[in-house]
Amino acid sequence: MVQVHHYDAVIVGAGGAGLRAALEAGKRCKTAVVSKLYPTRSHTGAAQGGMCAALANVEEDSWEWHAFDTVKGSDFLADQDAVDIMCKEAVDSVLELERMGLPFNRTPEGRIDQRRFGGHTRNHGEAAVRRSCYAADRTGHMILQTLFQQCNKEGVEFYNEFFVVDLLLVDGSCAGIVAYELASGALHVFRAKSVLFATGGYGKMFKITSNAHTLTGDGPGVVYRRGLPLEDMEFFQFHPTGLYRLGILLSEAARGEGGILRNSDGERFMERYAPTIKDLAPRDMVSRAEFFEIKEGRGTGPDRDYILLDVTGVDPEVVEKKLPDITEFSRTYLGVDPLKEGVPIVPTAHYAMGGIPTNVQAEVLRNHEGDIVPGLYAAGECACVSVHGANRLGTNSLLDLVVFGRRGGVAMAEHALGNDLLDIPDDAHKPSQDWIAWLMDGESLESSAEVRTALQDEMWDKASVVRTEESLAHCLEEIARLRQRLGRSKVKDRSKIFNTELVEHMELGFMVDMAEALVVSARARTESRGGHYREDHQLREDDHWMKHTFIYKRDDGTTELGYKDVVAGRYEPVERKY
Amino acid sequence: MKVHLRLLRFNPETDGEPHFEEYTVEADPMDRLLDCLHQVKWRHDSSLALRRSCAHGICGSDTMLINGVNALACKVLVKDMKQPVTVEPMRGLPVIKDFIVDMEPFFAGYRAVKPWLIPDPDAHEPARERIQTPDERERFDDTTKCILCAACTTSCPIFWSDTEYVGPAAIVNAHRFIFDSRDYGSRERLQILSGKGGVFKCRTAFNCTAACPRGIKVTKAIQEVKRAALYDTF
Ligand SMILES: Cc1cc2nc3c(=O)[nH]c(=O)nc-3n(C[C@H](O)[C@H](O)[C@H](O)COP(=O)(O)OP(=O)(O)OC[C@H]3O[C@@H](n4cnc5c(N)ncnc54)[C@H](O)[C@@H]3O)c2cc1C
Ligand code: SF4
Ligand code: FES
C-alpha cells in the first residue's frame, strides 16, 4: 500500500540544517520534515566546540578575517563568493539563535562569549582570535535542541522514522520523494514543489569514525543514483584526536588548553612537523603526522598503534571544568584518567567536505557547468557549496548549517510559491517497491554485516589519511567485489514492523556508492591538498587543480568525472604553512 | 571474553507475549552493551530491533532496562555488568518490538510544558543579543543538558501508574525555561505544572536522578519547580 502526501516543501533530515530550513519554509508554505531519526537523535547534537562568527564581543574581529581563515584553511579550494556570504551572515545567524533561546556562554557584561579555535586568526594570520561562540562543550546539542523547540512552537509537521529511498524527477525537475515508514513497512510518496536534502555526513564507511552509525550517505546516494553529480568526494577530514579503537571525538579544545601529543618515545613529535604552532596545526597535518609516527614504529601500546594525548601538564581544574567531555569519554570508554596518564588516540574519520553540489541559494547543480535542478535543494554536511574546500575549519560546519539551512529554506519556499506540483506517474514508487521486494526475496548467500565490516576496513586501510595510486586501485577493486557480494545478500528478517535489518541493508548500499565515488575522485586527483593526501603526489598543484571534482554515475554502472573551476576572490593561493 | 545475554524479545507480527531469549557473544571487557547487541543482530538474529545512533551517550536513542536499571546501552561497558546481562525495554511506554517502545506519550508530556523560549511580549526584538549575566546563565545550566532519552521518566513509579503525569523529563525541560532570565512564559508553564498531571504528582522517589545518563539533578529540578509553583520564586 502506498500513501500519497502533498506539500509545498519537503525537507529530508532533521539535524541542524534540516530544522533551520524548516523554520523558514514552514513560515511561508506548507512544509513537512521527513527524517529517519527522531529529530533530537541527529548527529548535530554531538558537536562540541562551537560556531564561529565575527561578533567582536571580546576583541577586534571582522568577517573578512574570518573569510581569509576559511579560504586558507580550505587549502584554497573553497569558492570565495560562498565563503564571503557565510562569514558575513554568520553574525546575524548567531544572534538569531540567541533570540530563539540558545543558551550561549556569556561574558562578564552578559554578551555572547567567544573563545579561540584552531585556524581562526586576527588580521590574516597574525595571532589567534576569539571568534567561536559556544555553549559549554555542548554547542551542537544546544543548536539541535533550540531549533527543535522552535519547530515545536511553530507547529512544523514531522514524519519521524521515515527512511527516504528515492527522489522523483520529472523532465529534470524535482517532483518529490519516496520514503519507507519504519513503524509499518509502508511506502509513502511525498509530492512536493520543492525538496531539500539535509541528511548529514557519511563517515560510517570508515572503520574508525566520530560519526554515528546512521551517517551512511543516504541523501547523496539517492541523488547520485538519479544521475546527478556529487562534488569533491575525495575530500574527507580526519580529526587527529579520536579515542583509540572507538573513534569517539575528543575536541580540539584539549590541545587548545595545552594538551600535547606524544609518541612512544614520549617525544612531542609535532615540533618536527609544524615548528611554529606544533600541536595546534590544522587537522589534516596533525592526522598525517600521527599516521607517519605510527607507520614508522613510534606508536604507543602493545601493538604500537596509537598516540598519546597528554593533558597531565594542564591545570587539573581547567581539565575538569573546561574539558569535561574528554575526562568523561576517556574515563567511561577507555578507563583512562587524563589527569594521571596520556589518553590513547588515533585519527578518526570526521567530516565530509564533499557532497551534493549546490550554489549559494542551496539549489542543487545538475552538472559541472553550474545548471540547476529546479525545485531541488541541499544544505548542511551532505551538501557542497563549497565553503570548506579541501579542509574544513573547526566551528565552520555548525555555521554552514544555519547559514545555508536558512537560505535553502527561504529559496525552496519561494520556488514552491511560484510553481505547481509536477504530475507524476501513478507508479512513481515502483522502483522503491521493487528494490525492497528484491531485498526481501530469496535466500541470502552473503552476510551484509560482513560486507560492511570489510568495506570499513578497506576504506580505512587504503583510502583514509594517506593514499597512493596503488592503494586506491586496490580499494576500487575491493569495492567492486563487495558490491557483488552485497548483491548476493538478502534481508533475512521479513517482518514489516521496524525491520531495521532492511534499513541497515539499504544504508550499506548507499555507503558502497559513497565509497566508490570517493575513491574514483581521489584516484584522479594527482596532487595533495587539504584532507586529500597522496604519498605519490605530495605537492599541491595550483596550475592544474584549482578545480572541483564532479562525479556522475551512468546507467551502466560506470562513473564519469567532470571539473568546475574554483570561484576566485580576494585571496590568492599561497603555501599553507603553520 | 564471553558475555551471556538474556534479552526480552517481542515481535508483534508473530508473538503473543514477550519472552526471554538467551545469546552468548564474544566481547572485550571494554566493549559497550550496544556492541554486544550489534553482535547478536549481525551474527545471530538479524531481526533484533533497537534504536541507536551516536554510540557514545549523546543522542538518547538507546535507553533500556539493563539488569533492572535504566541506562543507555552505549554507555554501559561489559566489564561493569553482572552476568547474565538481562535487557528489557524501558517501562511505562507501550512496547512495539523488542527494545523499541512508543515514545509518543513521552514527547506529548514534553510538548505539554511549552518547552521553547517565550520572550517578553512587550519588548521589541533586540537588534543584538539579549543581555544575560554569567550567573543568570548558570542558573539553568544543569537542565540544558537533557537529551530526552526518557531514562528518568520511565524509571518513575508514578509515571508507570498514572497516565496523566507529564513525568520528570518534561519538568526538567520546563525548569530549563522557568529559570532562564530571558523567558516570560513561566506563569503559563507553572499553571500547567500545578495542574493534575503536574509536579505535585512527584513523590520524590529519586529513581530519576539515579537514572539520568547526563548527571542532571532531576529531583532537585523538580523540587525547584514545585517551589516556584507554590511561592513564585523564579
Ligand atoms: C563529534 C563531532 C563533533 C563536531 N563538532 C563540531 C563543532 O564543534 N563545530 C562545528 O562547526 N562542527 C562540528 N562537527 C560537525 C557538525 O556537527 C556536523 O557536520 C553537522 O552537525 C551536520 O549537520 P546536518 O544537519 O548536516 O546533519 P545531521 O545532524 O547529521 O542530521 C542528519 C539528518 O538526516 C536524517 N537522514 C539521514 N538519512 C536519511 C534518510 N535516508 N531518510 C530520512 N532522513 C535521513 C537523519 O535522520 C538526521 O535527522 C562535529 C561533528 C562531530 C561528529
Ligand atoms: S533528564 Fe536525564 S534521564 Fe531524563 S530525559 Fe533528560 S537526559 Fe534523559
Ligand atoms: S546511541 Fe546515542 S545515546 Fe546511545
mmCIF file with all atom_site columns, N, CA and C in Angstrom, chain A residues 38 41 57 98-99 101-103 106 110-112 138 141-142 149 161 213-214 246 328 332-334 495-497 500-501 504, chain B residues 13 30 32 41-42 46 51-53 59-60 74-75 77 97 107 115 126-130 132 137 141 144 146-148 176 182:
data_model
loop_
_atom_site.group_PDB
_atom_site.id
_atom_site.type_symbol
_atom_site.label_atom_id
_atom_site.label_alt_id
_atom_site.label_comp_id
_atom_site.label_asym_id
_atom_site.label_entity_id
_atom_site.label_seq_id
_atom_site.pdbx_PDB_ins_code
_atom_site.Cartn_x
_atom_site.Cartn_y
_atom_site.Cartn_z
_atom_site.occupancy
_atom_site.B_iso_or_equiv
_atom_site.pdbx_formal_charge
_atom_site.auth_seq_id
_atom_site.auth_comp_id
_atom_site.auth_asym_id
_atom_site.auth_atom_id
_atom_site.pdbx_PDB_model_num
ATOM 1   N N  . TYR A 1 38  ? 14.371 10.264  14.968 1.00 0.00 ? 38  TYR A N  1
ATOM 2   C CA . TYR A 1 38  ? 13.666 11.304  15.690 1.00 0.00 ? 38  TYR A CA 1
ATOM 3   C C  . TYR A 1 38  ? 14.595 12.528  15.701 1.00 0.00 ? 38  TYR A C  1
ATOM 4   N N  . ARG A 1 41  ? 17.752 13.011  17.793 1.00 0.00 ? 41  ARG A N  1
ATOM 5   C CA . ARG A 1 41  ? 18.785 11.965  17.717 1.00 0.00 ? 41  ARG A CA 1
ATOM 6   C C  . ARG A 1 41  ? 19.840 12.306  16.661 1.00 0.00 ? 41  ARG A C  1
ATOM 7   N N  . ASN A 1 57  ? 32.811 40.414  20.152 1.00 0.00 ? 57  ASN A N  1
ATOM 8   C CA . ASN A 1 57  ? 32.323 40.673  21.517 1.00 0.00 ? 57  ASN A CA 1
ATOM 9   C C  . ASN A 1 57  ? 33.443 40.785  22.532 1.00 0.00 ? 57  ASN A C  1
ATOM 10  N N  . GLU A 1 98  ? 20.507 33.096  19.355 1.00 0.00 ? 98  GLU A N  1
ATOM 11  C CA . GLU A 1 98  ? 20.358 33.591  20.729 1.00 0.00 ? 98  GLU A CA 1
ATOM 12  C C  . GLU A 1 98  ? 18.921 34.025  20.955 1.00 0.00 ? 98  GLU A C  1
ATOM 13  N N  . ARG A 1 99  ? 18.355 34.726  19.987 1.00 0.00 ? 99  ARG A N  1
ATOM 14  C CA . ARG A 1 99  ? 16.979 35.205  20.164 1.00 0.00 ? 99  ARG A CA 1
ATOM 15  C C  . ARG A 1 99  ? 15.987 34.045  20.213 1.00 0.00 ? 99  ARG A C  1
ATOM 16  N N  . GLY A 1 101 ? 16.626 31.515  21.814 1.00 0.00 ? 101 GLY A N  1
ATOM 17  C CA . GLY A 1 101 ? 16.763 30.968  23.165 1.00 0.00 ? 101 GLY A CA 1
ATOM 18  C C  . GLY A 1 101 ? 18.018 30.165  23.405 1.00 0.00 ? 101 GLY A C  1
ATOM 19  N N  . LEU A 1 102 ? 18.894 30.063  22.418 1.00 0.00 ? 102 LEU A N  1
ATOM 20  C CA . LEU A 1 102 ? 20.083 29.236  22.628 1.00 0.00 ? 102 LEU A CA 1
ATOM 21  C C  . LEU A 1 102 ? 20.916 29.791  23.791 1.00 0.00 ? 102 LEU A C  1
ATOM 22  N N  . PRO A 1 103 ? 21.217 28.946  24.780 1.00 0.00 ? 103 PRO A N  1
ATOM 23  C CA . PRO A 1 103 ? 21.930 29.422  25.959 1.00 0.00 ? 103 PRO A CA 1
ATOM 24  C C  . PRO A 1 103 ? 23.450 29.477  25.763 1.00 0.00 ? 103 PRO A C  1
ATOM 25  N N  . ARG A 1 106 ? 28.346 33.353  28.469 1.00 0.00 ? 106 ARG A N  1
ATOM 26  C CA . ARG A 1 106 ? 28.306 34.815  28.449 1.00 0.00 ? 106 ARG A CA 1
ATOM 27  C C  . ARG A 1 106 ? 29.604 35.434  28.947 1.00 0.00 ? 106 ARG A C  1
ATOM 28  N N  . GLY A 1 110 ? 27.613 40.117  29.984 1.00 0.00 ? 110 GLY A N  1
ATOM 29  C CA . GLY A 1 110 ? 26.349 39.500  29.590 1.00 0.00 ? 110 GLY A CA 1
ATOM 30  C C  . GLY A 1 110 ? 26.187 39.309  28.089 1.00 0.00 ? 110 GLY A C  1
ATOM 31  N N  . ARG A 1 111 ? 27.258 39.575  27.315 1.00 0.00 ? 111 ARG A N  1
ATOM 32  C CA . ARG A 1 111 ? 27.196 39.325  25.870 1.00 0.00 ? 111 ARG A CA 1
ATOM 33  C C  . ARG A 1 111 ? 27.576 37.871  25.605 1.00 0.00 ? 111 ARG A C  1
ATOM 34  N N  . ILE A 1 112 ? 27.372 37.435  24.351 1.00 0.00 ? 112 ILE A N  1
ATOM 35  C CA . ILE A 1 112 ? 27.778 36.074  23.981 1.00 0.00 ? 112 ILE A CA 1
ATOM 36  C C  . ILE A 1 112 ? 29.296 35.970  24.078 1.00 0.00 ? 112 ILE A C  1
ATOM 37  N N  . ARG A 1 138 ? 28.802 21.802  24.602 1.00 0.00 ? 138 ARG A N  1
ATOM 38  C CA . ARG A 1 138 ? 27.588 21.190  24.080 1.00 0.00 ? 138 ARG A CA 1
ATOM 39  C C  . ARG A 1 138 ? 26.936 22.079  23.033 1.00 0.00 ? 138 ARG A C  1
ATOM 40  N N  . HIS A 1 141 ? 24.560 20.254  20.610 1.00 0.00 ? 141 HIS A N  1
ATOM 41  C CA . HIS A 1 141 ? 23.371 19.819  21.362 1.00 0.00 ? 141 HIS A CA 1
ATOM 42  C C  . HIS A 1 141 ? 22.403 20.987  21.540 1.00 0.00 ? 141 HIS A C  1
ATOM 43  N N  . MET A 1 142 ? 22.941 22.136  21.909 1.00 0.00 ? 142 MET A N  1
ATOM 44  C CA . MET A 1 142 ? 22.081 23.295  22.153 1.00 0.00 ? 142 MET A CA 1
ATOM 45  C C  . MET A 1 142 ? 21.441 23.804  20.862 1.00 0.00 ? 142 MET A C  1
ATOM 46  N N  . GLN A 1 149 ? 12.965 23.011  19.526 1.00 0.00 ? 149 GLN A N  1
ATOM 47  C CA . GLN A 1 149 ? 11.985 23.743  20.339 1.00 0.00 ? 149 GLN A CA 1
ATOM 48  C C  . GLN A 1 149 ? 11.189 24.719  19.468 1.00 0.00 ? 149 GLN A C  1
ATOM 49  N N  . GLU A 1 161 ? 11.119 8.730   11.683 1.00 0.00 ? 161 GLU A N  1
ATOM 50  C CA . GLU A 1 161 ? 11.395 7.336   11.391 1.00 0.00 ? 161 GLU A CA 1
ATOM 51  C C  . GLU A 1 161 ? 10.787 6.940   10.049 1.00 0.00 ? 161 GLU A C  1
ATOM 52  N N  . HIS A 1 213 ? 26.317 5.698   13.780 1.00 0.00 ? 213 HIS A N  1
ATOM 53  C CA . HIS A 1 213 ? 26.001 4.532   12.949 1.00 0.00 ? 213 HIS A CA 1
ATOM 54  C C  . HIS A 1 213 ? 25.120 4.901   11.759 1.00 0.00 ? 213 HIS A C  1
ATOM 55  N N  . THR A 1 214 ? 24.316 5.939   11.938 1.00 0.00 ? 214 THR A N  1
ATOM 56  C CA . THR A 1 214 ? 23.313 6.267   10.925 1.00 0.00 ? 214 THR A CA 1
ATOM 57  C C  . THR A 1 214 ? 23.833 7.210   9.837  1.00 0.00 ? 214 THR A C  1
ATOM 58  N N  . LEU A 1 246 ? 37.755 3.378   19.104 1.00 0.00 ? 246 LEU A N  1
ATOM 59  C CA . LEU A 1 246 ? 36.356 3.768   19.015 1.00 0.00 ? 246 LEU A CA 1
ATOM 60  C C  . LEU A 1 246 ? 36.124 4.942   18.070 1.00 0.00 ? 246 LEU A C  1
ATOM 61  N N  . GLU A 1 328 ? 35.273 12.719  30.688 1.00 0.00 ? 328 GLU A N  1
ATOM 62  C CA . GLU A 1 328 ? 34.214 11.720  30.767 1.00 0.00 ? 328 GLU A CA 1
ATOM 63  C C  . GLU A 1 328 ? 34.405 10.603  29.743 1.00 0.00 ? 328 GLU A C  1
ATOM 64  N N  . THR A 1 332 ? 35.040 6.839   30.807 1.00 0.00 ? 332 THR A N  1
ATOM 65  C CA . THR A 1 332 ? 33.975 5.864   30.536 1.00 0.00 ? 332 THR A CA 1
ATOM 66  C C  . THR A 1 332 ? 34.438 4.789   29.563 1.00 0.00 ? 332 THR A C  1
ATOM 67  N N  . TYR A 1 333 ? 35.041 5.206   28.451 1.00 0.00 ? 333 TYR A N  1
ATOM 68  C CA . TYR A 1 333 ? 35.242 4.236   27.374 1.00 0.00 ? 333 TYR A CA 1
ATOM 69  C C  . TYR A 1 333 ? 36.624 3.596   27.344 1.00 0.00 ? 333 TYR A C  1
ATOM 70  N N  . LEU A 1 334 ? 37.636 4.235   27.953 1.00 0.00 ? 334 LEU A N  1
ATOM 71  C CA . LEU A 1 334 ? 38.954 3.608   27.955 1.00 0.00 ? 334 LEU A CA 1
ATOM 72  C C  . LEU A 1 334 ? 39.433 3.289   29.361 1.00 0.00 ? 334 LEU A C  1
ATOM 73  N N  . SER A 1 495 ? 9.936  -9.178  8.345  1.00 0.00 ? 495 SER A N  1
ATOM 74  C CA . SER A 1 495 ? 8.839  -8.508  9.041  1.00 0.00 ? 495 SER A CA 1
ATOM 75  C C  . SER A 1 495 ? 8.621  -7.101  8.502  1.00 0.00 ? 495 SER A C  1
ATOM 76  N N  . LYS A 1 496 ? 7.460  -6.562  8.820  1.00 0.00 ? 496 LYS A N  1
ATOM 77  C CA . LYS A 1 496 ? 7.110  -5.236  8.333  1.00 0.00 ? 496 LYS A CA 1
ATOM 78  C C  . LYS A 1 496 ? 7.368  -4.158  9.374  1.00 0.00 ? 496 LYS A C  1
ATOM 79  N N  . ILE A 1 497 ? 7.192  -4.513  10.650 1.00 0.00 ? 497 ILE A N  1
ATOM 80  C CA . ILE A 1 497 ? 7.267  -3.514  11.711 1.00 0.00 ? 497 ILE A CA 1
ATOM 81  C C  . ILE A 1 497 ? 8.707  -3.361  12.189 1.00 0.00 ? 497 ILE A C  1
ATOM 82  N N  . THR A 1 500 ? 14.699 -3.204  11.041 1.00 0.00 ? 500 THR A N  1
ATOM 83  C CA . THR A 1 500 ? 15.917 -2.397  10.996 1.00 0.00 ? 500 THR A CA 1
ATOM 84  C C  . THR A 1 500 ? 17.021 -3.095  10.193 1.00 0.00 ? 500 THR A C  1
ATOM 85  N N  . GLU A 1 501 ? 16.880 -4.396  9.980  1.00 0.00 ? 501 GLU A N  1
ATOM 86  C CA . GLU A 1 501 ? 17.853 -5.059  9.101  1.00 0.00 ? 501 GLU A CA 1
ATOM 87  C C  . GLU A 1 501 ? 17.714 -4.529  7.676  1.00 0.00 ? 501 GLU A C  1
ATOM 88  N N  . GLU A 1 504 ? 19.303 -1.111  7.515  1.00 0.00 ? 504 GLU A N  1
ATOM 89  C CA . GLU A 1 504 ? 20.769 -1.198  7.512  1.00 0.00 ? 504 GLU A CA 1
ATOM 90  C C  . GLU A 1 504 ? 21.300 -1.682  6.163  1.00 0.00 ? 504 GLU A C  1
ATOM 91  N N  . GLU B 2 13  ? 4.407  -9.255  15.118 1.00 0.00 ? 13  GLU B N  1
ATOM 92  C CA . GLU B 2 13  ? 3.823  -9.963  13.980 1.00 0.00 ? 13  GLU B CA 1
ATOM 93  C C  . GLU B 2 13  ? 3.708  -11.465 14.224 1.00 0.00 ? 13  GLU B C  1
ATOM 94  N N  . MET B 2 30  ? 36.035 -3.989  27.553 1.00 0.00 ? 30  MET B N  1
ATOM 95  C CA . MET B 2 30  ? 35.790 -2.560  27.346 1.00 0.00 ? 30  MET B CA 1
ATOM 96  C C  . MET B 2 30  ? 34.690 -2.299  26.321 1.00 0.00 ? 30  MET B C  1
ATOM 97  N N  . ARG B 2 32  ? 30.954 -1.945  24.701 1.00 0.00 ? 32  ARG B N  1
ATOM 98  C CA . ARG B 2 32  ? 29.689 -1.458  25.230 1.00 0.00 ? 32  ARG B CA 1
ATOM 99  C C  . ARG B 2 32  ? 28.622 -2.547  25.089 1.00 0.00 ? 32  ARG B C  1
ATOM 100 N N  . LYS B 2 41  ? 22.629 -9.019  16.650 1.00 0.00 ? 41  LYS B N  1
ATOM 101 C CA . LYS B 2 41  ? 21.888 -8.678  15.429 1.00 0.00 ? 41  LYS B CA 1
ATOM 102 C C  . LYS B 2 41  ? 22.657 -9.081  14.172 1.00 0.00 ? 41  LYS B C  1
ATOM 103 N N  . TRP B 2 42  ? 23.962 -8.866  14.174 1.00 0.00 ? 42  TRP B N  1
ATOM 104 C CA . TRP B 2 42  ? 24.738 -9.095  12.953 1.00 0.00 ? 42  TRP B CA 1
ATOM 105 C C  . TRP B 2 42  ? 25.199 -10.537 12.793 1.00 0.00 ? 42  TRP B C  1
ATOM 106 N N  . SER B 2 46  ? 19.143 -11.377 12.968 1.00 0.00 ? 46  SER B N  1
ATOM 107 C CA . SER B 2 46  ? 19.098 -10.044 12.350 1.00 0.00 ? 46  SER B CA 1
ATOM 108 C C  . SER B 2 46  ? 17.798 -9.307  12.644 1.00 0.00 ? 46  SER B C  1
ATOM 109 N N  . ARG B 2 51  ? 16.775 0.930   18.789 1.00 0.00 ? 51  ARG B N  1
ATOM 110 C CA . ARG B 2 51  ? 17.151 2.227   18.234 1.00 0.00 ? 51  ARG B CA 1
ATOM 111 C C  . ARG B 2 51  ? 18.547 2.556   18.724 1.00 0.00 ? 51  ARG B C  1
ATOM 112 N N  . ARG B 2 52  ? 19.346 3.168   17.868 1.00 0.00 ? 52  ARG B N  1
ATOM 113 C CA . ARG B 2 52  ? 20.657 3.662   18.289 1.00 0.00 ? 52  ARG B CA 1
ATOM 114 C C  . ARG B 2 52  ? 21.173 4.556   17.179 1.00 0.00 ? 52  ARG B C  1
ATOM 115 N N  . SER B 2 53  ? 22.061 5.481   17.557 1.00 0.00 ? 53  SER B N  1
ATOM 116 C CA . SER B 2 53  ? 22.707 6.253   16.508 1.00 0.00 ? 53  SER B CA 1
ATOM 117 C C  . SER B 2 53  ? 24.143 6.607   16.888 1.00 0.00 ? 53  SER B C  1
ATOM 118 N N  . CYS B 2 59  ? 22.935 10.992  21.857 1.00 0.00 ? 59  CYS B N  1
ATOM 119 C CA . CYS B 2 59  ? 21.696 11.186  21.092 1.00 0.00 ? 59  CYS B CA 1
ATOM 120 C C  . CYS B 2 59  ? 20.457 10.721  21.835 1.00 0.00 ? 59  CYS B C  1
ATOM 121 N N  . GLY B 2 60  ? 20.632 9.905   22.875 1.00 0.00 ? 60  GLY B N  1
ATOM 122 C CA . GLY B 2 60  ? 19.478 9.498   23.680 1.00 0.00 ? 60  GLY B CA 1
ATOM 123 C C  . GLY B 2 60  ? 18.593 8.445   23.053 1.00 0.00 ? 60  GLY B C  1
ATOM 124 N N  . CYS B 2 74  ? 24.789 2.208   25.049 1.00 0.00 ? 74  CYS B N  1
ATOM 125 C CA . CYS B 2 74  ? 26.104 2.613   24.550 1.00 0.00 ? 74  CYS B CA 1
ATOM 126 C C  . CYS B 2 74  ? 26.970 3.206   25.647 1.00 0.00 ? 74  CYS B C  1
ATOM 127 N N  . LYS B 2 75  ? 26.452 3.262   26.866 1.00 0.00 ? 75  LYS B N  1
ATOM 128 C CA . LYS B 2 75  ? 27.252 3.846   27.947 1.00 0.00 ? 75  LYS B CA 1
ATOM 129 C C  . LYS B 2 75  ? 27.550 2.849   29.043 1.00 0.00 ? 75  LYS B C  1
ATOM 130 N N  . LEU B 2 77  ? 29.508 -0.621  29.982 1.00 0.00 ? 77  LEU B N  1
ATOM 131 C CA . LEU B 2 77  ? 30.555 -1.489  29.452 1.00 0.00 ? 77  LEU B CA 1
ATOM 132 C C  . LEU B 2 77  ? 30.415 -2.907  29.978 1.00 0.00 ? 77  LEU B C  1
ATOM 133 N N  . LYS B 2 97  ? 8.293  -3.356  19.501 1.00 0.00 ? 97  LYS B N  1
ATOM 134 C CA . LYS B 2 97  ? 9.031  -4.548  19.072 1.00 0.00 ? 97  LYS B CA 1
ATOM 135 C C  . LYS B 2 97  ? 10.348 -4.583  19.843 1.00 0.00 ? 97  LYS B C  1
ATOM 136 N N  . PHE B 2 107 ? 6.891  12.199  24.549 1.00 0.00 ? 107 PHE B N  1
ATOM 137 C CA . PHE B 2 107 ? 7.041  13.503  23.907 1.00 0.00 ? 107 PHE B CA 1
ATOM 138 C C  . PHE B 2 107 ? 5.792  14.377  24.063 1.00 0.00 ? 107 PHE B C  1
ATOM 139 N N  . PRO B 2 115 ? 8.007  23.746  25.899 1.00 0.00 ? 115 PRO B N  1
ATOM 140 C CA . PRO B 2 115 ? 9.463  23.833  26.027 1.00 0.00 ? 115 PRO B CA 1
ATOM 141 C C  . PRO B 2 115 ? 10.092 24.642  24.891 1.00 0.00 ? 115 PRO B C  1
ATOM 142 N N  . PRO B 2 126 ? 15.289 42.558  20.070 1.00 0.00 ? 126 PRO B N  1
ATOM 143 C CA . PRO B 2 126 ? 16.552 43.285  20.187 1.00 0.00 ? 126 PRO B CA 1
ATOM 144 C C  . PRO B 2 126 ? 17.350 43.172  18.889 1.00 0.00 ? 126 PRO B C  1
ATOM 145 N N  . ALA B 2 127 ? 18.166 44.190  18.602 1.00 0.00 ? 127 ALA B N  1
ATOM 146 C CA . ALA B 2 127 ? 18.966 44.168  17.383 1.00 0.00 ? 127 ALA B CA 1
ATOM 147 C C  . ALA B 2 127 ? 20.153 43.223  17.564 1.00 0.00 ? 127 ALA B C  1
ATOM 148 N N  . ARG B 2 128 ? 20.729 43.216  18.773 1.00 0.00 ? 128 ARG B N  1
ATOM 149 C CA . ARG B 2 128 ? 21.837 42.299  19.059 1.00 0.00 ? 128 ARG B CA 1
ATOM 150 C C  . ARG B 2 128 ? 21.306 41.167  19.939 1.00 0.00 ? 128 ARG B C  1
ATOM 151 N N  . GLU B 2 129 ? 22.196 40.543  20.710 1.00 0.00 ? 129 GLU B N  1
ATOM 152 C CA . GLU B 2 129 ? 21.739 39.506  21.613 1.00 0.00 ? 129 GLU B CA 1
ATOM 153 C C  . GLU B 2 129 ? 21.095 40.134  22.848 1.00 0.00 ? 129 GLU B C  1
ATOM 154 N N  . ARG B 2 130 ? 20.245 39.364  23.533 1.00 0.00 ? 130 ARG B N  1
ATOM 155 C CA . ARG B 2 130 ? 19.769 39.808  24.832 1.00 0.00 ? 130 ARG B CA 1
ATOM 156 C C  . ARG B 2 130 ? 20.925 39.706  25.820 1.00 0.00 ? 130 ARG B C  1
ATOM 157 N N  . GLN B 2 132 ? 22.509 38.643  29.256 1.00 0.00 ? 132 GLN B N  1
ATOM 158 C CA . GLN B 2 132 ? 22.280 37.687  30.339 1.00 0.00 ? 132 GLN B CA 1
ATOM 159 C C  . GLN B 2 132 ? 23.613 37.513  31.060 1.00 0.00 ? 132 GLN B C  1
ATOM 160 N N  . ARG B 2 137 ? 22.936 32.830  33.534 1.00 0.00 ? 137 ARG B N  1
ATOM 161 C CA . ARG B 2 137 ? 23.117 31.699  32.622 1.00 0.00 ? 137 ARG B CA 1
ATOM 162 C C  . ARG B 2 137 ? 23.356 30.399  33.393 1.00 0.00 ? 137 ARG B C  1
ATOM 163 N N  . ASP B 2 141 ? 21.816 25.960  33.927 1.00 0.00 ? 141 ASP B N  1
ATOM 164 C CA . ASP B 2 141 ? 22.767 25.173  33.121 1.00 0.00 ? 141 ASP B CA 1
ATOM 165 C C  . ASP B 2 141 ? 22.485 23.667  33.180 1.00 0.00 ? 141 ASP B C  1
ATOM 166 N N  . THR B 2 144 ? 19.856 22.239  30.894 1.00 0.00 ? 144 THR B N  1
ATOM 167 C CA . THR B 2 144 ? 20.031 22.328  29.430 1.00 0.00 ? 144 THR B CA 1
ATOM 168 C C  . THR B 2 144 ? 20.698 21.074  28.869 1.00 0.00 ? 144 THR B C  1
ATOM 169 N N  . CYS B 2 146 ? 19.757 18.031  29.004 1.00 0.00 ? 146 CYS B N  1
ATOM 170 C CA . CYS B 2 146 ? 18.847 16.909  28.733 1.00 0.00 ? 146 CYS B CA 1
ATOM 171 C C  . CYS B 2 146 ? 18.857 16.486  27.272 1.00 0.00 ? 146 CYS B C  1
ATOM 172 N N  . ILE B 2 147 ? 18.973 15.183  27.026 1.00 0.00 ? 147 ILE B N  1
ATOM 173 C CA . ILE B 2 147 ? 18.944 14.640  25.660 1.00 0.00 ? 147 ILE B CA 1
ATOM 174 C C  . ILE B 2 147 ? 17.649 13.874  25.377 1.00 0.00 ? 147 ILE B C  1
ATOM 175 N N  . LEU B 2 148 ? 16.649 14.037  26.234 1.00 0.00 ? 148 LEU B N  1
ATOM 176 C CA . LEU B 2 148 ? 15.327 13.446  26.006 1.00 0.00 ? 148 LEU B CA 1
ATOM 177 C C  . LEU B 2 148 ? 15.399 11.928  25.787 1.00 0.00 ? 148 LEU B C  1
ATOM 178 N N  . ARG B 2 176 ? 14.287 24.300  32.574 1.00 0.00 ? 176 ARG B N  1
ATOM 179 C CA . ARG B 2 176 ? 15.267 24.957  31.725 1.00 0.00 ? 176 ARG B CA 1
ATOM 180 C C  . ARG B 2 176 ? 14.784 26.357  31.280 1.00 0.00 ? 176 ARG B C  1
ATOM 181 N N  . ARG B 2 182 ? 15.686 35.152  30.371 1.00 0.00 ? 182 ARG B N  1
ATOM 182 C CA . ARG B 2 182 ? 15.149 35.746  29.141 1.00 0.00 ? 182 ARG B CA 1
ATOM 183 C C  . ARG B 2 182 ? 13.709 35.327  28.869 1.00 0.00 ? 182 ARG B C  1
#
